[in-house]
Coordinates of C-alpha atoms in Angstrom, one line a residue:
M770 CA -4.6 -1.9 4.5
P771 CA -2.0 -2.4 1.8
E772 CA -3.8 -2.2 -1.7
G773 CA -2.4 -1.2 -5.1
D774 CA -2.1 2.5 -4.2
T775 CA -0.1 1.8 -1.0
V776 CA 2.3 -0.5 -2.9
F777 CA 2.6 2.1 -5.6
R778 CA 3.6 4.8 -3.0
A779 CA 6.1 2.4 -1.4
A780 CA 7.7 1.6 -4.7
R781 CA 8.2 5.3 -5.3
R782 CA 9.6 6.0 -2.0
L783 CA 12.1 3.1 -2.3
A784 CA 13.0 4.2 -5.9
D785 CA 13.8 7.7 -4.7
V786 CA 16.6 6.4 -2.5
L787 CA 17.7 3.1 -4.2
E788 CA 17.5 3.4 -8.0
G789 CA 20.8 3.8 -9.7
R790 CA 22.7 3.2 -6.5
E791 CA 25.0 0.4 -5.3
L792 CA 23.8 -1.8 -2.4
A793 CA 26.2 -1.6 0.7
R794 CA 23.9 -4.0 2.6
F795 CA 21.5 -6.8 1.5
D796 CA 20.1 -8.8 4.2
L797 CA 17.1 -11.2 3.9
R798 CA 15.9 -12.6 7.2
V799 CA 13.7 -15.5 6.0
P800 CA 15.3 -19.1 5.9
R801 CA 14.5 -19.8 2.1
V802 CA 16.6 -16.9 0.9
A803 CA 18.7 -16.0 3.9
N804 CA 22.0 -17.0 2.0
V805 CA 21.2 -14.8 -1.0
D806 CA 23.6 -11.8 -1.0
L807 CA 23.3 -9.0 -3.7
T808 CA 25.6 -6.6 -1.8
G809 CA 27.5 -4.6 -4.4
G810 CA 24.8 -4.9 -6.9
T811 CA 23.2 -1.7 -8.5
V812 CA 19.4 -1.2 -8.1
R813 CA 18.1 -0.7 -11.6
E814 CA 14.5 0.0 -10.5
V815 CA 11.8 -0.6 -8.0
V816 CA 8.4 -1.2 -9.4
P817 CA 4.9 -2.2 -8.3
R818 CA 2.9 -4.9 -9.8
G819 CA -0.6 -5.0 -8.3
K820 CA 0.1 -5.7 -4.6
H821 CA 3.6 -7.0 -5.3
L822 CA 6.9 -5.1 -5.2
L823 CA 9.8 -5.9 -7.5
H824 CA 13.4 -4.6 -6.7
R825 CA 15.4 -5.2 -9.9
I826 CA 19.1 -5.5 -9.0
D827 CA 21.5 -6.1 -11.8
G828 CA 20.1 -9.3 -13.4
W829 CA 18.1 -10.3 -10.3
T830 CA 14.7 -9.5 -8.9
L831 CA 13.8 -9.3 -5.2
H832 CA 10.1 -10.0 -5.0
T833 CA 8.1 -9.1 -1.8
H834 CA 4.3 -9.0 -1.0
L835 CA 2.9 -6.7 1.7
K836 CA -0.1 -9.0 2.5
M837 CA -2.1 -7.5 5.4
E838 CA 0.5 -6.0 7.6
G839 CA 3.7 -5.6 5.5
E840 CA 5.5 -2.2 5.3
W841 CA 8.7 -0.8 3.7
H842 CA 10.4 2.0 5.7
V843 CA 13.0 4.4 4.5
Y844 CA 15.7 5.7 7.0
D845 CA 18.8 7.8 6.8
R846 CA 21.8 5.4 7.1
G847 CA 22.0 4.2 10.7
G848 CA 18.7 5.8 11.7
R849 CA 16.6 4.3 14.4
W850 CA 13.9 2.0 13.2
R851 CA 10.3 2.7 14.0
K852 CA 9.4 -1.0 14.5
P853 CA 11.3 -3.7 16.4
G854 CA 14.2 -5.6 14.6
H855 CA 12.5 -9.0 15.0
K856 CA 9.8 -7.8 12.6
A857 CA 12.3 -7.0 9.8
R858 CA 12.4 -9.4 6.9
A859 CA 14.5 -7.5 4.4
V860 CA 17.1 -4.8 4.8
L861 CA 18.6 -3.1 1.7
G862 CA 21.1 -0.2 2.3
T863 CA 23.1 2.3 0.3
L864 CA 25.9 4.6 1.6
T865 CA 23.1 7.2 2.6
H866 CA 19.9 5.3 3.3
D867 CA 18.5 2.0 4.7
T868 CA 15.3 0.5 3.5
V869 CA 13.6 -2.0 5.8
G870 CA 10.7 -4.3 5.0
F871 CA 8.7 -5.4 8.0
D872 CA 6.3 -8.2 8.3
L873 CA 6.7 -9.0 4.5
A874 CA 5.4 -12.2 2.9
D875 CA 6.2 -14.3 -0.1
I876 CA 9.9 -13.2 -0.3
A877 CA 11.8 -14.6 -3.3
V878 CA 14.9 -13.8 -5.4
V879 CA 14.8 -14.8 -9.0
P880 CA 16.5 -13.9 -12.3
T881 CA 14.9 -10.9 -13.6
D882 CA 14.0 -12.8 -16.9
Q883 CA 12.0 -15.3 -14.7
E884 CA 9.7 -12.8 -12.9
D885 CA 6.7 -14.2 -14.6
T886 CA 7.1 -17.3 -12.5
L887 CA 6.0 -15.0 -9.5
V888 CA 3.8 -12.4 -11.1
G889 CA 2.8 -13.7 -14.5
H890 CA -0.5 -14.9 -13.3
L891 CA -1.6 -11.3 -12.4
G892 CA -4.3 -9.5 -14.4
P893 CA -3.9 -6.0 -15.7
D894 CA -2.9 -3.3 -13.2
P895 CA -4.7 0.0 -13.3
L896 CA -1.6 1.8 -12.0
S897 CA 0.6 0.4 -14.6
P898 CA 1.6 2.1 -17.9
A899 CA 0.6 -1.0 -19.6
W900 CA -2.9 -1.1 -18.1
D901 CA -5.3 -3.0 -20.5
A902 CA -8.9 -2.1 -19.4
G903 CA -10.4 -4.2 -22.2
E904 CA -8.6 -7.3 -21.0
A905 CA -9.4 -6.8 -17.4
A906 CA -13.1 -6.3 -18.3
R907 CA -13.0 -9.5 -20.3
R908 CA -11.6 -11.5 -17.5
L909 CA -14.2 -10.2 -15.1
S910 CA -17.1 -10.7 -17.5
V911 CA -16.3 -14.4 -17.9
D912 CA -15.9 -15.1 -14.1
T913 CA -19.2 -16.7 -13.1
R914 CA -18.7 -15.9 -9.3
S915 CA -20.1 -12.9 -7.5
I916 CA -18.6 -9.5 -8.7
H917 CA -17.2 -9.0 -5.2
V918 CA -15.2 -12.2 -5.3
A919 CA -14.3 -11.7 -9.0
L920 CA -13.0 -8.2 -8.3
L921 CA -10.8 -9.4 -5.6
D922 CA -9.2 -12.1 -7.7
Q923 CA -5.8 -10.7 -8.7
R924 CA -5.8 -12.8 -11.8
N925 CA -8.6 -10.8 -13.2
V926 CA -7.4 -7.3 -12.2
A927 CA -4.3 -6.6 -10.0
G928 CA -4.3 -4.1 -7.2
F929 CA -7.9 -3.9 -5.8
G930 CA -8.3 -5.0 -2.4
N931 CA -11.4 -5.4 -0.1
E932 CA -11.8 -1.7 0.7
Y933 CA -11.8 -0.9 -3.0
A934 CA -14.2 -3.7 -3.9
N935 CA -16.8 -2.4 -1.5
E936 CA -16.5 1.2 -2.4
I937 CA -16.5 0.6 -6.2
L938 CA -19.6 -1.5 -5.9
F939 CA -21.4 1.1 -3.8
V940 CA -20.7 3.9 -6.3
R941 CA -21.7 1.8 -9.2
G942 CA -24.9 0.8 -7.4
V943 CA -24.2 -2.9 -7.6
L944 CA -24.8 -5.6 -4.9
P945 CA -21.7 -7.6 -4.0
T946 CA -23.6 -10.8 -4.7
T947 CA -24.4 -9.9 -8.3
P948 CA -22.9 -12.5 -10.7
A949 CA -20.0 -10.9 -12.5
P950 CA -21.3 -11.6 -16.0
G951 CA -24.4 -9.5 -15.2
V952 CA -22.3 -6.3 -14.4
D953 CA -21.2 -3.6 -16.8
T954 CA -17.5 -4.5 -16.1
P955 CA -16.0 -1.7 -18.4
A956 CA -17.8 1.0 -16.5
L957 CA -17.0 -0.7 -13.2
L958 CA -13.3 -0.8 -14.0
D959 CA -13.2 2.7 -15.5
L960 CA -14.6 3.9 -12.0
G961 CA -12.0 1.7 -10.1
A962 CA -9.1 2.9 -12.2
R963 CA -10.0 6.6 -11.5
M964 CA -10.4 5.9 -7.8
I965 CA -7.1 4.2 -7.3
R966 CA -5.2 6.7 -9.5
A967 CA -6.6 9.6 -7.4
N968 CA -5.5 7.9 -4.2
R969 CA -2.1 7.0 -5.6
D970 CA -0.8 10.5 -4.7
R971 CA -2.8 11.1 -1.5
A972 CA -1.4 10.6 1.9
G973 CA -4.8 9.3 3.1
R974 CA -7.1 7.2 1.0
T975 CA -10.5 8.6 0.3
F976 CA -13.6 7.5 -1.8
T977 CA -15.9 10.3 -0.8
G978 CA -13.4 13.2 -1.6
D979 CA -13.4 14.0 2.2
T980 CA -10.2 13.1 4.0
R981 CA -11.5 13.9 7.5
P982 CA -11.4 11.0 9.9
G983 CA -14.5 8.9 9.5
R984 CA -15.6 10.6 6.4
S985 CA -13.5 8.9 3.7
T986 CA -15.7 5.8 2.9
W987 CA -19.3 5.3 1.7
V988 CA -19.9 1.8 3.1
Y989 CA -16.7 0.2 4.1
R990 CA -16.8 -0.7 7.9
R991 CA -20.0 1.4 8.3
E992 CA -22.4 -1.5 9.1
G993 CA -25.4 -0.2 11.0
R994 CA -24.8 3.3 10.2
A995 CA -26.9 5.5 7.8
C996 CA -26.0 5.6 4.1
R997 CA -24.5 8.9 3.2
R998 CA -26.8 9.1 0.2
C999 CA -30.1 7.9 1.3
G1000 CA -30.0 7.3 5.0
T1001 CA -30.8 3.6 4.9
L1002 CA -28.8 1.5 7.4
I1003 CA -25.6 -0.1 5.8
E1004 CA -25.6 -3.8 5.9
G1005 CA -22.7 -6.2 6.3
G1006 CA -21.6 -9.8 5.8
Q1007 CA -18.8 -12.0 4.5
M1008 CA -18.0 -13.4 1.1
G1009 CA -15.2 -15.2 -0.5
A1010 CA -14.2 -17.9 -3.0
D1011 CA -14.1 -20.3 -0.1
P1012 CA -14.3 -20.2 3.8
T1013 CA -10.5 -19.5 4.1
S1014 CA -10.7 -16.4 1.9
E1015 CA -13.8 -14.7 3.1
R1016 CA -13.8 -10.9 3.2
I1017 CA -16.1 -8.6 5.0
T1018 CA -18.6 -6.9 2.8
F1019 CA -20.8 -3.8 3.2
W1020 CA -23.6 -2.5 1.1
C1021 CA -26.6 -0.1 1.1
P1022 CA -29.8 -2.2 0.4
R1023 CA -31.4 0.8 -1.3
C1024 CA -28.6 2.3 -3.4
Q1025 CA -27.3 -1.1 -4.5
T1026 CA -29.8 -3.3 -6.3

């Protein structure tokens, strides 16, 4: 599932082949921006912002969001794509490489000095050099909803998705339903930041330190199985800010109180 660490790695792969290079191809395959053509522009940088990707090309920014299924692939120029062409939403190419975005969402092109119209609402990002842990903790602490819902709200902190929310809360021993103001938010975010930074450079995400299949999570998608710490059966449910944004939740009724 694309979360902040996934987007960070995608940005790094794209930057390796695009930064400082002139675009020989720029093809957006969504109606709203299909006529935008930045061919001939130079890619200044590719940067992540929470779950968002920003290609800065001359004075313009291509903004994309991976949502649940989005991916960016990198190929040698003319190489065969690993996914069908009808799923491609963006194709940016240089003389040596093609980068293809499949199943992308929220594609937009704006002047770079107007990026805040797209990502200015986001909270601090633990993978950003400008990470402000104090501000993120403040935003969480004044959110009166459950901590699980508050942690997923990208306006509070950018980059944590549902897998991270479940795993962070387990390790801190906090029930997902606990109101956010009653949680030690600085400690919670310190743990979350360390988790996502550790996974940033891994090929496979892990929260337990074990990368073997089926061993990487404490509670996520382990409903009805024994807690790795105490043996109690993991419970599961759903929670969200509203019925349309509910996410699956998992917790240990003994370790999380």
